[in-house]
Amino acid sequence: MTTPTEVAQRRAAVRRFAAQKLSNRAIAERLGISKDTVRRDLEAPEVSLRELVAERAAQTDTAVSQACAAAQSAADMRPAYVITDEATARRWHSDLRAAAGQLTALADQFADYYLFARSAMDGAEC
């Protein structure tokens, strides 16, 4: 899958070559893309990398907020104390462990990039 950054870079290259009066076919050959992709890139409105990054941050903020809300909702239900059949209990346990693992991995990634997260993991105050 092509990332927004890669698309922005490709579109910039397409526009640069088009400004040099290269044909769509020549641009496609140079960039290893189809003529249709060149045409679509030239027709696409110019979006700055800053706008793409801001959009990605907003989408991620929504996803993180939803994940936190879902976790809080599940915690509020206290599933370990709900009477249910064994198959459902096993599924809940497995699903919660898997989700906890994914969320822990995401949180740990912050420690690789953001200093405040590393300090928080060491028990220091933020």
CSV table of C-alpha atoms in Angstrom, one decimal:
chain,number,residue,atom,x,y,z
A,1,MET,CA,0.0,0.0,0.0
A,2,THR,CA,1.3,3.4,-0.9
A,3,THR,CA,1.6,5.8,2.0
A,4,PRO,CA,0.3,9.4,1.8
A,5,THR,CA,3.9,10.6,1.9
A,6,GLU,CA,4.9,8.4,-1.0
A,7,VAL,CA,1.8,9.6,-3.0
A,8,ALA,CA,2.7,13.2,-2.3
A,9,GLN,CA,6.3,12.6,-3.4
A,10,ARG,CA,5.2,10.8,-6.6
A,11,ARG,CA,2.7,13.6,-7.4
A,12,ALA,CA,5.5,16.2,-7.0
A,13,ALA,CA,7.7,14.2,-9.3
A,14,VAL,CA,4.9,13.9,-11.9
A,15,ARG,CA,4.3,17.7,-11.8
A,16,ARG,CA,8.0,18.4,-12.0
A,17,PHE,CA,8.3,16.3,-15.2
A,18,ALA,CA,5.1,17.7,-16.6
A,19,ALA,CA,6.5,21.2,-16.1
A,20,GLN,CA,9.5,20.1,-18.2
A,21,LYS,CA,7.0,19.3,-21.0
A,22,LEU,CA,7.5,15.5,-20.8
A,23,SER,CA,4.6,13.4,-22.2
A,24,ASN,CA,2.5,11.3,-19.8
A,25,ARG,CA,4.0,8.2,-21.4
A,26,ALA,CA,7.6,9.5,-20.7
A,27,ILE,CA,6.7,10.4,-17.2
A,28,ALA,CA,5.2,7.0,-16.6
A,29,GLU,CA,8.3,5.3,-18.0
A,30,ARG,CA,10.6,7.3,-15.8
A,31,LEU,CA,8.7,6.7,-12.6
A,32,GLY,CA,7.6,3.1,-13.4
A,33,ILE,CA,3.9,3.9,-13.1
A,34,SER,CA,1.0,3.7,-15.6
A,35,LYS,CA,-0.1,6.5,-17.8
A,36,ASP,CA,-3.4,6.5,-16.0
A,37,THR,CA,-1.6,7.1,-12.7
A,38,VAL,CA,0.2,10.1,-14.3
A,39,ARG,CA,-3.1,11.5,-15.5
A,40,ARG,CA,-4.7,11.0,-12.1
A,41,ASP,CA,-1.8,12.6,-10.4
A,42,LEU,CA,-1.9,15.6,-12.7
A,43,GLU,CA,-5.7,16.0,-12.2
A,44,ALA,CA,-5.4,15.6,-8.4
A,45,PRO,CA,-5.6,18.8,-6.4
A,46,GLU,CA,-2.3,19.9,-4.8
A,47,VAL,CA,-2.2,18.9,-1.2
A,48,SER,CA,0.7,19.8,1.0
A,49,LEU,CA,2.6,17.3,3.0
A,50,ARG,CA,1.6,19.3,6.1
A,51,GLU,CA,-2.1,18.8,5.2
A,52,LEU,CA,-1.5,15.1,4.7
A,53,VAL,CA,0.3,14.8,8.1
A,54,ALA,CA,-2.4,16.8,9.8
A,55,GLU,CA,-5.1,14.5,8.3
A,56,ARG,CA,-3.2,11.4,9.4
A,57,ALA,CA,-2.8,12.8,12.9
A,58,ALA,CA,-6.5,13.6,13.2
A,59,GLN,CA,-7.5,10.1,12.0
A,60,THR,CA,-5.0,8.5,14.5
A,61,ASP,CA,-6.4,10.7,17.3
A,62,THR,CA,-9.9,9.5,16.5
A,63,ALA,CA,-8.7,5.8,16.5
A,64,VAL,CA,-6.8,6.2,19.8
A,65,SER,CA,-9.8,7.9,21.4
A,66,GLN,CA,-12.1,5.1,20.2
A,67,ALA,CA,-9.7,2.4,21.5
A,68,CYS,CA,-9.5,4.1,24.9
A,69,ALA,CA,-13.3,4.4,25.1
A,70,ALA,CA,-13.7,0.8,24.2
A,71,ALA,CA,-11.2,-0.3,26.8
A,72,GLN,CA,-13.0,1.8,29.4
A,73,SER,CA,-16.4,0.4,28.4
A,74,ALA,CA,-15.1,-3.1,28.7
A,75,ALA,CA,-13.5,-2.4,32.1
A,76,ASP,CA,-16.7,-0.8,33.3
A,77,MET,CA,-18.6,-4.1,32.4
A,78,ARG,CA,-16.2,-6.1,34.6
A,79,PRO,CA,-16.4,-9.1,32.3
A,80,ALA,CA,-14.5,-11.4,34.7
A,81,TYR,CA,-17.5,-11.2,37.0
A,82,VAL,CA,-20.2,-11.8,34.4
A,83,ILE,CA,-21.7,-15.2,34.5
A,84,THR,CA,-21.4,-16.8,31.1
A,85,ASP,CA,-20.6,-20.2,29.4
A,86,GLU,CA,-17.1,-21.4,29.2
A,87,ALA,CA,-16.7,-20.9,25.5
A,88,THR,CA,-17.6,-17.3,25.8
A,89,ALA,CA,-15.4,-16.8,28.8
A,90,ARG,CA,-12.5,-18.3,26.9
A,91,ARG,CA,-13.2,-16.1,23.9
A,92,TRP,CA,-13.4,-12.9,26.0
A,93,HIS,CA,-10.1,-13.9,27.8
A,94,SER,CA,-8.4,-14.5,24.4
A,95,ASP,CA,-9.8,-11.3,22.8
A,96,LEU,CA,-8.8,-9.2,25.8
A,97,ARG,CA,-5.3,-10.6,26.0
A,98,ALA,CA,-4.8,-10.0,22.2
A,99,ALA,CA,-6.2,-6.4,22.4
A,100,ALA,CA,-4.0,-5.8,25.5
A,101,GLY,CA,-1.0,-7.0,23.6
A,102,GLN,CA,-1.7,-4.8,20.7
A,103,LEU,CA,-2.3,-1.7,22.8
A,104,THR,CA,0.9,-2.4,24.9
A,105,ALA,CA,2.9,-2.7,21.7
A,106,LEU,CA,1.5,0.6,20.4
A,107,ALA,CA,2.3,2.3,23.8
A,108,ASP,CA,5.8,0.9,23.7
A,109,GLN,CA,6.4,2.4,20.3
A,110,PHE,CA,6.0,5.8,21.9
A,111,ALA,CA,9.0,5.0,24.1
A,112,ASP,CA,11.1,4.4,20.9
A,113,TYR,CA,10.2,7.9,19.6
A,114,TYR,CA,9.0,10.2,22.3
A,115,LEU,CA,11.2,10.9,25.3
A,116,PHE,CA,8.3,11.7,27.7
A,117,ALA,CA,7.0,8.1,27.1
A,118,ARG,CA,10.3,6.6,28.0
A,119,SER,CA,10.4,8.6,31.2
A,120,ALA,CA,6.9,7.5,32.1
A,121,MET,CA,7.8,3.9,31.6
A,122,ASP,CA,10.7,4.3,34.0
A,123,GLY,CA,8.2,5.5,36.6
A,124,ALA,CA,9.4,9.1,36.4
A,125,GLU,CA,6.9,11.9,36.4
A,126,CYS,CA,6.0,13.5,33.0
